[in-house]
Short mmCIF file of C-alpha atoms (C1' of nucleotides) in Angstrom, two decimals:
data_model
loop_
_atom_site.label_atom_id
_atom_site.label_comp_id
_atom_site.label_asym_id
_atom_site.label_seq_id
_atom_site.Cartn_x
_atom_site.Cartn_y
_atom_site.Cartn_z
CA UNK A 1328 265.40 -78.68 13.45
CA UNK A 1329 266.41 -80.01 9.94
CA UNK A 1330 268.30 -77.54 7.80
CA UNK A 1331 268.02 -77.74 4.31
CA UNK A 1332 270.61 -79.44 2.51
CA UNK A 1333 270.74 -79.08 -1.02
CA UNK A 1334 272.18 -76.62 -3.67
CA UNK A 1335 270.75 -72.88 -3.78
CA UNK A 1336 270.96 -73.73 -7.28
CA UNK A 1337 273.07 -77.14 -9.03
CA UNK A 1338 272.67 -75.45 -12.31
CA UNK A 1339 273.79 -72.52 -11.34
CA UNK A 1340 276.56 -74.03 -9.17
CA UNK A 1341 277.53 -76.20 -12.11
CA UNK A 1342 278.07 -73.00 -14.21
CA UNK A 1343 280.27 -71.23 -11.88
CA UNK A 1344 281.86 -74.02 -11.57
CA UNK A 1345 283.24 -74.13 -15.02
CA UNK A 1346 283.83 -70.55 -15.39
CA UNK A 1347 286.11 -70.26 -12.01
CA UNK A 1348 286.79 -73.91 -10.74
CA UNK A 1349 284.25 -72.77 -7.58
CA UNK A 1350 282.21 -75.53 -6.12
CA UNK A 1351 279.80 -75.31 -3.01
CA UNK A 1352 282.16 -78.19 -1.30
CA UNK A 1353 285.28 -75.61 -1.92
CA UNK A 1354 283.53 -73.13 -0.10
CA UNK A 1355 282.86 -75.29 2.92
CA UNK A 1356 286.37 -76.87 2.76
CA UNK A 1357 288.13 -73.27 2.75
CA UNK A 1358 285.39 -72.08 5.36
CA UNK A 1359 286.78 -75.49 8.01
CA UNK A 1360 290.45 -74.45 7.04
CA UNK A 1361 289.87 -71.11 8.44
CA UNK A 1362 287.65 -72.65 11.50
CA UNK A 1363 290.72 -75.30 12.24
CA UNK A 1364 293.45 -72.58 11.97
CA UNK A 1365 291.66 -69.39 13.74
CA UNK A 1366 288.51 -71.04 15.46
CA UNK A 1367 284.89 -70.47 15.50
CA UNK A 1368 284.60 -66.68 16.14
CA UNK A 1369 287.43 -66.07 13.35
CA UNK A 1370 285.13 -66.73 10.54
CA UNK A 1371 283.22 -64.00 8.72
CA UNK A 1372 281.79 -64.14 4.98
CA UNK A 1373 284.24 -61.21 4.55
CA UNK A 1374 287.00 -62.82 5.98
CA UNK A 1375 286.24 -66.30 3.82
CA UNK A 1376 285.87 -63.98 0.68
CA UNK A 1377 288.71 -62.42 0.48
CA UNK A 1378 290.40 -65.43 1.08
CA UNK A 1379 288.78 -66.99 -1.84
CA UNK A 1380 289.60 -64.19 -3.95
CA UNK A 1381 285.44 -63.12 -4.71
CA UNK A 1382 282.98 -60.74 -3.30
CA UNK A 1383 281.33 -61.18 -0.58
CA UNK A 1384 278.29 -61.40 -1.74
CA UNK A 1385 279.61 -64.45 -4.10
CA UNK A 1386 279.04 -66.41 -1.46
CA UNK A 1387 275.43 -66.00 -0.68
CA UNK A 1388 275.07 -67.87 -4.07
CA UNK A 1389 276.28 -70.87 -2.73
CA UNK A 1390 274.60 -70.81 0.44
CA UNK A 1391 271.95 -68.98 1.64
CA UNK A 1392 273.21 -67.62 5.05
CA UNK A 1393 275.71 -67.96 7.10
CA UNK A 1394 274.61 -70.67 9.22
CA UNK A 1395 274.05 -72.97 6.01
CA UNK A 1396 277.60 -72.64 4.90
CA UNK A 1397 278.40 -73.46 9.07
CA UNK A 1398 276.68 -76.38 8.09
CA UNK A 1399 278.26 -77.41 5.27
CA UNK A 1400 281.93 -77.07 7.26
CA UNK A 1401 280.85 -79.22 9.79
CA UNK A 1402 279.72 -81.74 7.26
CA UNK A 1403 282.51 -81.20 5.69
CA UNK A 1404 284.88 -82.36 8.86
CA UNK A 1405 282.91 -85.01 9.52
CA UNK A 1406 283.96 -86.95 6.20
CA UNK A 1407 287.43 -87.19 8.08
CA UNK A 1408 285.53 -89.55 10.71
CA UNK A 1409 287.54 -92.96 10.01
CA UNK A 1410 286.14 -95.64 11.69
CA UNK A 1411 286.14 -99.79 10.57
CA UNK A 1412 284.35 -101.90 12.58
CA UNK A 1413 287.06 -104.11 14.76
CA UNK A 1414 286.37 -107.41 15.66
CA UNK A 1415 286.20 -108.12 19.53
CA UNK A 1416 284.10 -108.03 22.48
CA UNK A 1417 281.51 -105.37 22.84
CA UNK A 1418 284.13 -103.48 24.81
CA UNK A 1419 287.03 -103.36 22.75
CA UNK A 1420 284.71 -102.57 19.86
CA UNK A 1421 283.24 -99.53 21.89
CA UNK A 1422 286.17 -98.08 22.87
CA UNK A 1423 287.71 -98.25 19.41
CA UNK A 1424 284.62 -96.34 18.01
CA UNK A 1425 284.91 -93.60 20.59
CA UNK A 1426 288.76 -93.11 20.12
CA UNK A 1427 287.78 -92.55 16.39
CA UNK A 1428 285.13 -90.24 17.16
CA UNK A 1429 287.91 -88.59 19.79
CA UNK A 1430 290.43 -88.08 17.16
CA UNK A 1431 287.66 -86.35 14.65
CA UNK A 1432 286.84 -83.88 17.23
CA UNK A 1433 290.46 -83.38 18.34
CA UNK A 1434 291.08 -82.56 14.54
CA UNK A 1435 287.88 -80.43 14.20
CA UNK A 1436 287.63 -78.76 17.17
CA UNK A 1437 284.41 -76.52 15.57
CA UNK A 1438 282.40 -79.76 15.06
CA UNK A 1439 281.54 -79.67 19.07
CA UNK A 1440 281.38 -76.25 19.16
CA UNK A 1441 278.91 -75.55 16.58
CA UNK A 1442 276.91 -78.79 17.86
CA UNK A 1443 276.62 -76.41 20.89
CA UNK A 1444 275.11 -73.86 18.59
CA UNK A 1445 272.44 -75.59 16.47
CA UNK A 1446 271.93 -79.21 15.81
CA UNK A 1447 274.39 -80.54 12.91
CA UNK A 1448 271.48 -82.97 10.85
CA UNK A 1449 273.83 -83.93 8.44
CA UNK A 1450 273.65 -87.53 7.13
CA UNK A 1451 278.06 -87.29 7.33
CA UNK A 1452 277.48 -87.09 10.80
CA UNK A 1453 275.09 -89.90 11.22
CA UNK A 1454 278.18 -92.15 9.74
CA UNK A 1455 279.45 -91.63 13.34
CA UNK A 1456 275.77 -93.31 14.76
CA UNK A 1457 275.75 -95.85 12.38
CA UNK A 1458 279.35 -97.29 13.59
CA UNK A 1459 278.18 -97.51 17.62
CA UNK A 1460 274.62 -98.35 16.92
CA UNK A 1461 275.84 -101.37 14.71
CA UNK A 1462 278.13 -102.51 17.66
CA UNK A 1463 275.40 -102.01 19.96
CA UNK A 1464 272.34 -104.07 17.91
CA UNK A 1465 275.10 -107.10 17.47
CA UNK A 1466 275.77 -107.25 21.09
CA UNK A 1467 271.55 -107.62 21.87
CA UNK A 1468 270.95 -103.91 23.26
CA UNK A 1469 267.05 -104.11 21.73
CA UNK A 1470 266.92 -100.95 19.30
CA UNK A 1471 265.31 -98.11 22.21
CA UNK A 1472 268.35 -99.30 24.75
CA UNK A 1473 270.46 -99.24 21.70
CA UNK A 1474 270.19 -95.55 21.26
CA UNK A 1475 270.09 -94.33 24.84
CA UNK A 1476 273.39 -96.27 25.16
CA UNK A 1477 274.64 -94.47 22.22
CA UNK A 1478 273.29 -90.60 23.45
CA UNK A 1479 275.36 -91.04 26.66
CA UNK A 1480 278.23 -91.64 24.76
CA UNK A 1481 277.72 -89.23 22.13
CA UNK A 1482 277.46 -86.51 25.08
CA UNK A 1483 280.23 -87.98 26.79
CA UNK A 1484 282.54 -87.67 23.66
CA UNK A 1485 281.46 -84.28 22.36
CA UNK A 1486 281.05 -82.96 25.83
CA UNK A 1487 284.58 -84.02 26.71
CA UNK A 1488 285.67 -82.17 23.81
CA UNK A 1489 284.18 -78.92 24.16
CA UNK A 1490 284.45 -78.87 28.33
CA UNK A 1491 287.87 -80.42 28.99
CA UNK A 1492 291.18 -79.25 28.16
CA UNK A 1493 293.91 -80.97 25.15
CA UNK A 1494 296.11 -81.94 27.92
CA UNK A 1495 296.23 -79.84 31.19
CA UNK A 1496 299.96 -79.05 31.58
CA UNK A 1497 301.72 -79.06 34.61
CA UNK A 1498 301.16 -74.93 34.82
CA UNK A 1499 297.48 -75.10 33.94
CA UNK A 1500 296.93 -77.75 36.73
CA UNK A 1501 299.32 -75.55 39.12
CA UNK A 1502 296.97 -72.91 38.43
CA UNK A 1503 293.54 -74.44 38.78
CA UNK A 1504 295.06 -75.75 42.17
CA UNK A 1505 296.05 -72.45 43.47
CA UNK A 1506 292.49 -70.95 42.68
CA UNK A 1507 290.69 -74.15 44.73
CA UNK A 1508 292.92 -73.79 47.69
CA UNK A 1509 292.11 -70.35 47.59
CA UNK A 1510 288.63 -70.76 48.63
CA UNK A 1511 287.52 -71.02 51.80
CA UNK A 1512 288.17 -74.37 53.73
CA UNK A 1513 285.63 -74.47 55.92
CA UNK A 1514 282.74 -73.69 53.05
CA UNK A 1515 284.70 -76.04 50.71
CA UNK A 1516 286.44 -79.06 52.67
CA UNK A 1517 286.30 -81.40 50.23
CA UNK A 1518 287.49 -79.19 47.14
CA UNK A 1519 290.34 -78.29 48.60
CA UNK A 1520 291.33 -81.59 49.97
CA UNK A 1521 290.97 -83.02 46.55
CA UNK A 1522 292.37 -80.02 44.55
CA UNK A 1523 295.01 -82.31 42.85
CA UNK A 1524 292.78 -84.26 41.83
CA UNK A 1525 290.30 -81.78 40.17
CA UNK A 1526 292.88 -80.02 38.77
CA UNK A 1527 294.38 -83.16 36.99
CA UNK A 1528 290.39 -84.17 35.87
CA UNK A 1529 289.97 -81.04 33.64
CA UNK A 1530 290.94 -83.17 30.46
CA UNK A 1531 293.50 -84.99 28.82
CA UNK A 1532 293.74 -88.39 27.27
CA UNK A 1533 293.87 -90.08 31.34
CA UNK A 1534 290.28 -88.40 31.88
CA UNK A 1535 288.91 -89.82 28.46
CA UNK A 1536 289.78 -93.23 28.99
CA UNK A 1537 288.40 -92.69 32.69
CA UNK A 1538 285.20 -91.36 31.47
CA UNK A 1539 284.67 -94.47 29.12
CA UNK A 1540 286.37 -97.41 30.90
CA UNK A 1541 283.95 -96.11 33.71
CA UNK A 1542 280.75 -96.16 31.39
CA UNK A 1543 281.82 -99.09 29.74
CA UNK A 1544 282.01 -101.22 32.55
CA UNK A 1545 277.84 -100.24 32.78
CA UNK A 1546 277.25 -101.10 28.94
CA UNK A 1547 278.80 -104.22 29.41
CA UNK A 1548 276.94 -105.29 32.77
CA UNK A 1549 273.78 -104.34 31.08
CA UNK A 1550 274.97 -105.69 27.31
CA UNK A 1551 274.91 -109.84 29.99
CA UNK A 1552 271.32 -108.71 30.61
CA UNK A 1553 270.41 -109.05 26.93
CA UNK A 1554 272.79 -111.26 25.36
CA UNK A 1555 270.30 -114.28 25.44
CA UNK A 1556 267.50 -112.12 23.57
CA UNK A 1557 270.92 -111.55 21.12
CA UNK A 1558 270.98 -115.17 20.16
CA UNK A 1559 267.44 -115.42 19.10
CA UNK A 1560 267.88 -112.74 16.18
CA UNK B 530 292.15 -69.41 32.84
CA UNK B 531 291.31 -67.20 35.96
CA UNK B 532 289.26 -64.33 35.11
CA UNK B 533 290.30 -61.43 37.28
CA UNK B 534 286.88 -61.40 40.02
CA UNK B 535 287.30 -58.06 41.88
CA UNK B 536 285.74 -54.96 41.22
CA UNK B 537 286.97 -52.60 38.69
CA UNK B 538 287.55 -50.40 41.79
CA UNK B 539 284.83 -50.36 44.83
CA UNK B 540 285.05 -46.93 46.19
CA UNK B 541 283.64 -45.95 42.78
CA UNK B 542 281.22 -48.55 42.88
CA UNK B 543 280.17 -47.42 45.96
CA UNK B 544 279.70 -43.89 44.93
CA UNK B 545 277.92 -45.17 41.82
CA UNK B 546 275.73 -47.49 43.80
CA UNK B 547 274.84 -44.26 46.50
CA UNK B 548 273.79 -41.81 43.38
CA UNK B 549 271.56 -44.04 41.41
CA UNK B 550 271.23 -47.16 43.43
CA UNK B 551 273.21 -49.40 40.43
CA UNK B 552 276.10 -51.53 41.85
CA UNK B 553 277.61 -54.34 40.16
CA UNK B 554 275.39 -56.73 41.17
CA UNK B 555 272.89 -55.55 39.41
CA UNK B 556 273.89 -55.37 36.36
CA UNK B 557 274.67 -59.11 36.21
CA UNK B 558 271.26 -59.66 37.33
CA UNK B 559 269.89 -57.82 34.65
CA UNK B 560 272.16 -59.26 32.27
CA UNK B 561 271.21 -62.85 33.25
CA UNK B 562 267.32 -62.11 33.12
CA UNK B 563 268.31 -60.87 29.15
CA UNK B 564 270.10 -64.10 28.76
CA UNK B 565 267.27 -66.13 30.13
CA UNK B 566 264.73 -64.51 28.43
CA UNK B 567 266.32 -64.38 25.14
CA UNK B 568 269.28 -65.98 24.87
CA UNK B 569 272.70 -65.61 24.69
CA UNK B 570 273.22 -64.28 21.41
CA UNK B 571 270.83 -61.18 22.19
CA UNK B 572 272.72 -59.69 25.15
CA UNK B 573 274.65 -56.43 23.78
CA UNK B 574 276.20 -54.10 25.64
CA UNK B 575 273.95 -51.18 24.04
CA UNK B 576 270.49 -53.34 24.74
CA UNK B 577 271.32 -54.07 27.64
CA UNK B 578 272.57 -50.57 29.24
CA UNK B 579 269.36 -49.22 27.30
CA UNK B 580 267.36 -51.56 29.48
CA UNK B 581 268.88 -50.16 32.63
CA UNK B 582 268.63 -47.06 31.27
CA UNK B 583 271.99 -45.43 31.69
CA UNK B 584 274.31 -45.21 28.26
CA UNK B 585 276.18 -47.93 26.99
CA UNK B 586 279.48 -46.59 28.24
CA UNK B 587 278.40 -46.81 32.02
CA UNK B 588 278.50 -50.35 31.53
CA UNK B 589 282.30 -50.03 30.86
CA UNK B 590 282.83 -48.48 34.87
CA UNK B 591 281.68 -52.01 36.44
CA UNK B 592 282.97 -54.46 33.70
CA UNK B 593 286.40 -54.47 32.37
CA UNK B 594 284.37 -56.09 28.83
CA UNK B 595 281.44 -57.63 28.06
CA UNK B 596 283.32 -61.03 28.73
CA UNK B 597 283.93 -60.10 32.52
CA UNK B 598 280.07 -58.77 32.60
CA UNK B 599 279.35 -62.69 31.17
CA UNK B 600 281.05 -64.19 34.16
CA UNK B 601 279.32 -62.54 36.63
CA UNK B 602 276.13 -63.23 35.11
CA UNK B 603 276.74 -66.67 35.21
CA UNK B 604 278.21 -66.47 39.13
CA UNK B 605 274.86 -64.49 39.37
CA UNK B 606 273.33 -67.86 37.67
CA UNK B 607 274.75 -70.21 39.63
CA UNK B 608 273.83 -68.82 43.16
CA UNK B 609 270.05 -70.34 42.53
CA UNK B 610 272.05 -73.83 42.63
CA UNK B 611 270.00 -75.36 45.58
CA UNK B 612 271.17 -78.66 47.10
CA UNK B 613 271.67 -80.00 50.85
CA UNK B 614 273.60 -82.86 51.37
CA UNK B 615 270.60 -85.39 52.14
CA UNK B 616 271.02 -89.24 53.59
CA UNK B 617 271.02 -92.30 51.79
CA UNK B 618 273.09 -94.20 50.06
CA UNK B 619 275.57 -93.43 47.27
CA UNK B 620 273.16 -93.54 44.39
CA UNK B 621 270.56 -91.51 46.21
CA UNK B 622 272.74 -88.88 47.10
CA UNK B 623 274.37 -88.77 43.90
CA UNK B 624 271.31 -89.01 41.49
CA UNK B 625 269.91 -86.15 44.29
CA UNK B 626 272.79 -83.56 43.24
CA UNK B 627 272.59 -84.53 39.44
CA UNK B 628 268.77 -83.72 39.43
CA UNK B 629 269.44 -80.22 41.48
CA UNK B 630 272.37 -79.38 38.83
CA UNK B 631 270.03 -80.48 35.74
CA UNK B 632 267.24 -78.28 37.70
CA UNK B 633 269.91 -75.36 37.47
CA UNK B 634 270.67 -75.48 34.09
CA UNK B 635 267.34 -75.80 33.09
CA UNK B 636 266.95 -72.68 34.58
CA UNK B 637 269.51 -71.27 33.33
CA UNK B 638 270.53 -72.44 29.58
CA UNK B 639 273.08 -69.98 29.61
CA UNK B 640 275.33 -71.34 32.18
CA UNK B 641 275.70 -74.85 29.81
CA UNK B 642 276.51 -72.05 26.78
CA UNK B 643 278.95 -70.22 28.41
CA UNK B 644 280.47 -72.88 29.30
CA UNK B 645 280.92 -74.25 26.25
CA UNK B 646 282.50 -70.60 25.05
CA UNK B 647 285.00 -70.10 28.12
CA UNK B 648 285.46 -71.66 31.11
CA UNK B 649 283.99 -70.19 33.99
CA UNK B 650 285.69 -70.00 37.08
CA UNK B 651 284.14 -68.54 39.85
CA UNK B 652 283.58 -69.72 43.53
CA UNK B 653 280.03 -69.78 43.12
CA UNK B 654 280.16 -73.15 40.15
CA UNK B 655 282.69 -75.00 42.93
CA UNK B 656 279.55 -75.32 45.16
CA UNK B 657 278.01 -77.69 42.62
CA UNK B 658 281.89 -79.39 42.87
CA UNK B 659 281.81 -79.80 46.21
CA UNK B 660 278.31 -80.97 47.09
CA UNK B 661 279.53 -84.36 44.45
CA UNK B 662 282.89 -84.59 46.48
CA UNK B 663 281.94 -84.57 50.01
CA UNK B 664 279.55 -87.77 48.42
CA UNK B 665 282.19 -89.43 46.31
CA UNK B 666 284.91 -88.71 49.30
CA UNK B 667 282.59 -89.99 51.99
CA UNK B 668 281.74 -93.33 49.84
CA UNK B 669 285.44 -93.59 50.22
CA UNK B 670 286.93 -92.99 46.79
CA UNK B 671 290.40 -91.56 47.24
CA UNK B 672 290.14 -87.73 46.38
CA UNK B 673 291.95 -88.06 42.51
CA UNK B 674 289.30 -90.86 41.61
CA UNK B 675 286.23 -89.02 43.39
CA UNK B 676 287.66 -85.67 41.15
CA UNK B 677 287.62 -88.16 37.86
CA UNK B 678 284.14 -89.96 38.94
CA UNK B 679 282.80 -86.21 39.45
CA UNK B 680 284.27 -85.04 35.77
CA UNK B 681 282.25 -87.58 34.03
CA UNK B 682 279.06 -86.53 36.11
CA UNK B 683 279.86 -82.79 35.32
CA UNK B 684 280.21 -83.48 31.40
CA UNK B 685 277.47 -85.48 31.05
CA UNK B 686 274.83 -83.15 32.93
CA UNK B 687 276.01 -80.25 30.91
CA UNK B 688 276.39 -81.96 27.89
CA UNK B 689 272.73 -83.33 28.09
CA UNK B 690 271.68 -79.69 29.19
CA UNK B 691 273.62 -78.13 25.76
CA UNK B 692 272.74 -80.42 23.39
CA UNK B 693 270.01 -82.89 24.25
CA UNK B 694 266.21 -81.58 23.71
CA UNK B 695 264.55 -80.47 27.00
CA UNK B 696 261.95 -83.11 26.00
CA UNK B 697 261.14 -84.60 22.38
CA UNK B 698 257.38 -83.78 21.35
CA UNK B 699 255.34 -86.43 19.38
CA UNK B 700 256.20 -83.95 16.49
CA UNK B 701 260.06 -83.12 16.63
CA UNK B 702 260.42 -86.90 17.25
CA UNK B 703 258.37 -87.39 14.28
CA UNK B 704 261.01 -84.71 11.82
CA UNK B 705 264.03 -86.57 13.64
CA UNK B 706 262.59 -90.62 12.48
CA UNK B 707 261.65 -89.22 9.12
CA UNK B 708 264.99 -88.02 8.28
CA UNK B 709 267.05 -90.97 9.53
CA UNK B 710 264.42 -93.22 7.48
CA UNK B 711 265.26 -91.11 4.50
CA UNK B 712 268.68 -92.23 4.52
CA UNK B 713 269.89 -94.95 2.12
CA UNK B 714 269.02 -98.30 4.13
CA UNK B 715 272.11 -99.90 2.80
CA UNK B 716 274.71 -97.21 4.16
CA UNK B 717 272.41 -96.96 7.26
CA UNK B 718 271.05 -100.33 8.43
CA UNK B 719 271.69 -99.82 12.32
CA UNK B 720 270.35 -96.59 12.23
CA UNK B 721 267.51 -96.80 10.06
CA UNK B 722 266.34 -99.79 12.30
CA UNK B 723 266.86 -97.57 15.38
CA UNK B 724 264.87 -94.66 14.15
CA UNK B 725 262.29 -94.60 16.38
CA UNK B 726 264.35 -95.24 19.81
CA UNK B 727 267.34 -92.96 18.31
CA UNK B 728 264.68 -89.92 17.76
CA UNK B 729 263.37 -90.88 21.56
CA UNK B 730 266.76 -90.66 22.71
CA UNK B 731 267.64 -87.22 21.76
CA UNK B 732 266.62 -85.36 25.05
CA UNK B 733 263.89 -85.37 27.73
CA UNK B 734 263.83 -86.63 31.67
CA UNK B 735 263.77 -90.55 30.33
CA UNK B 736 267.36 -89.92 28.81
CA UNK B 737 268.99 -87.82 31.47
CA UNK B 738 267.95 -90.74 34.21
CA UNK B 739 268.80 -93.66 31.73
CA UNK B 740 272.49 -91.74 31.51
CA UNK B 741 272.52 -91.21 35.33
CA UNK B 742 271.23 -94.63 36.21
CA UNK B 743 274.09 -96.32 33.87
CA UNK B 744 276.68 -94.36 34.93
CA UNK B 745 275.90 -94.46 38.80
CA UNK B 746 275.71 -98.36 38.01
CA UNK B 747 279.36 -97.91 37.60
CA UNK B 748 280.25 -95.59 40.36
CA UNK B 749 278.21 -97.90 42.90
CA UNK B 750 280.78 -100.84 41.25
CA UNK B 751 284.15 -98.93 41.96
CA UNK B 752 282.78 -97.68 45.45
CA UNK B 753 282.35 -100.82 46.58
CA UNK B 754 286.30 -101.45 45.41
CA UNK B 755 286.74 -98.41 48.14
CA UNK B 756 284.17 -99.53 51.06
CA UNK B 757 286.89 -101.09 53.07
CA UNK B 758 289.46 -98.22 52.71
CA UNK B 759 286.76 -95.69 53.55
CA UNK B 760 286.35 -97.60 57.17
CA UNK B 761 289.98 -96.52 57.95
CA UNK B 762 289.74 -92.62 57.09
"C1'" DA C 1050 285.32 -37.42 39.32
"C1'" DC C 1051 282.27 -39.57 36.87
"C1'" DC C 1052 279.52 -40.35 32.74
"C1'" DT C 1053 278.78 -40.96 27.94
"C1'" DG C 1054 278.27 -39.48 22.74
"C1'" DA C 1055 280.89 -39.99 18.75
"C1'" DA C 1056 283.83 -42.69 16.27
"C1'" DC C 1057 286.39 -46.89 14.80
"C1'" DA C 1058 286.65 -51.26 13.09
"C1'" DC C 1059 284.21 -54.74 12.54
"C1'" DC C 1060 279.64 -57.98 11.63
"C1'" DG C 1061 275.47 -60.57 8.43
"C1'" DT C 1062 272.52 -59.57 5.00
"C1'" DT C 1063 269.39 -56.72 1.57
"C1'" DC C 1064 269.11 -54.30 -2.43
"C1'" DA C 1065 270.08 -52.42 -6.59
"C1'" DA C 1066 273.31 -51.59 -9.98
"C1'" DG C 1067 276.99 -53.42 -12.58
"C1'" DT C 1068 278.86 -56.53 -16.35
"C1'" DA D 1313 272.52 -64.56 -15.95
"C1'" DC D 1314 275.59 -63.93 -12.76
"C1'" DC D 1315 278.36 -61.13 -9.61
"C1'" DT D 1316 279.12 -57.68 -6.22
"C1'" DG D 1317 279.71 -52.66 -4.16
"C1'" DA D 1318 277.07 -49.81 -1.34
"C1'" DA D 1319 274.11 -49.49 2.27
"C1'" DC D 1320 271.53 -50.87 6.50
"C1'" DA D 1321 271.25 -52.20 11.00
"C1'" DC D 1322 273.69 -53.95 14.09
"C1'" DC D 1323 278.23 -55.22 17.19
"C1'" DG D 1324 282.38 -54.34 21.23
"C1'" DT D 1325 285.35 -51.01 22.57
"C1'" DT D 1326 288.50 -46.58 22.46
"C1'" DC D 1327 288.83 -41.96 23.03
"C1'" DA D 1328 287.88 -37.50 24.09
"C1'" DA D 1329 284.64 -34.28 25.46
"C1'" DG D 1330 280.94 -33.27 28.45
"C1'" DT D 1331 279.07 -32.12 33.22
#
DNA sequence: ACCTGAACACCGTTCAAGT
DNA sequence: ACCTGAACACCGTTCAAGT
């Protein structure tokens, strides 16, 4: 579903503007401050209001509900996506794309967790796309393969984000073991044989770079398939 | 974190259960036939006691908060997880439990939601764990590489159930093309070129087997790395 | 002993009144 | 023309009173 994405009103916007140095962008800006500091569930229009120092009502001339200014925040983190294209094989190129779009996430935690919520259609996020699908064309995935490639990624990435832990510490994975080897054996042999294991899996920066080395090594074996079809273009 | 899984105290529950037939059980039932019928954000505490017609505050004897009452409608959820071990090779047995876990939470959209909100413990998920470990452990991959094989397998399937489409129509495809061919072509190029695959890509069966089918291209790679340590177990 | 209405401290948003 | 307090229709949960 596409949301609508311009200005209630630019004249309007541009007048309140002058009169109290409040633009639809500070809005959105103040509302991702709030989202990074206190997460998703701590923002309310009151809450963002008062912190701006107007009524809450204010801000339903800027956006028309709640899930618009959402929106706008999430657009509003994903301008701090920094990605230049590397030089290098398809690999290395890959892998420095998803560490990029890593690091937004890690930064804006809310992006993944509002993706959950709605669809984000904002053309900031598409940036993010543009940067794989690029890498993807030049290596001779036709355009279809191109962005299938690209959507297992893109749920790999956001999904690791929003499902695995930061970093699980030594206590959280001393805890996650004790709760496997707590289950029965018999009806769960293999879970508790590899509780270590599963308990170290539940995120961190070792998982990441499993999950895409892993998927990588497939892009690549299927990038050989195509890379004659590459040179004809 | 462990959420706390007993009963607020069974002797009462049992009482409860005698006098008007309502045990804990049911509750979560009728919680996760709300949350499957319409969604996640319209469970409340009030519609949902209303709906088993005792007052809201009842609820409060079986569930510590609504939170708790959320876990055990998911455990509720995940008991319809069917899936026995069949023969065949790694990929077949593999691609067999990722089609029985998509079947789940296609059935359930709430599980995938939840998930994303809180993690959710309970012994009733670890059946869909160990189903993909007795495979991973039996192709031979030593238990912390099976657990980190099985991670990327468990992020991907909910991430495609949370934020891919359950399958693109001829129209939604047609909104999602339109509005990455409205972007400028010059910022864009990749992605305007892609349109059509990239508004293909965004859900449906084709995409969930083109992820599997990549990433068990990978797995089938490393477990052959394994096949002679396996012989020795 | 068990159940639950009233109340508290919040929500997003509509509406009408304020300047 | 713009801003916003009051009000409405909801929340989850605490507390005390009801049977």
């Amino acid at each position: 579903m596409l949301r609508a994405m311009s200005k209630v009103n630019p004249s309007r916007e541009a007048a309140a503007r002058e009169r109290r140095g409040l633009a639809r962008d500070d809005i959105a800006r103040a509302a991702l401050d709030l989202l990074d500091e206190e997460g998703v569930d701590a923002l309310s229009m009151r809450r963002l209001a008062e912190r701006l120092g107007v009524g809450t009502m204010t801000l339903y001339g800027y956006f028309r509900s709640k899930d618009e200014l959402l929106d706008a925040a999430v657009s509003e983190a994903a301008e701090d996506f920094v990605f230049t294209l590397p030089d290098g094989s398809l690999r290395e190129r890959l892998r420095a794309h998803q560490q990029a779009a890593r690091r937004l996430l890690a930064r804006h935690p809310v992006i993944a967790q509002l993706r959950a919520r709605q669809p984000v259609v904002q053309p900031a996020m598409f940036r993010i796309t543009e940067g794989a699908m690029q890498i993807l064309l030049e290596a001779g995935f036709p355009p279809d393969e191109a962005a299938r490639v690209f959507r297992v990624l893109f749920v790999q990435v956001v999904g690791d984000a929003l499902f695995n832990r930061d970093e699980p510490t030594a206590e959280s994975r001393r805890r996650v073991r004790g709760a496997l080897l707590s289950l029965p054996e018999d009806e769960f042999p293999a879970v508790t044989r590899a509780a270590e294991g599963i308990a170290a899996s539940t995120g961190g920066p070792e998982q990441f770079d499993y999950a895409m080395e892993l998927i990588l090594d497939a892009v690549e074996a299927r990038a050989a398939r195509h890379s004659a079809a590459s040179s004809h273009q």
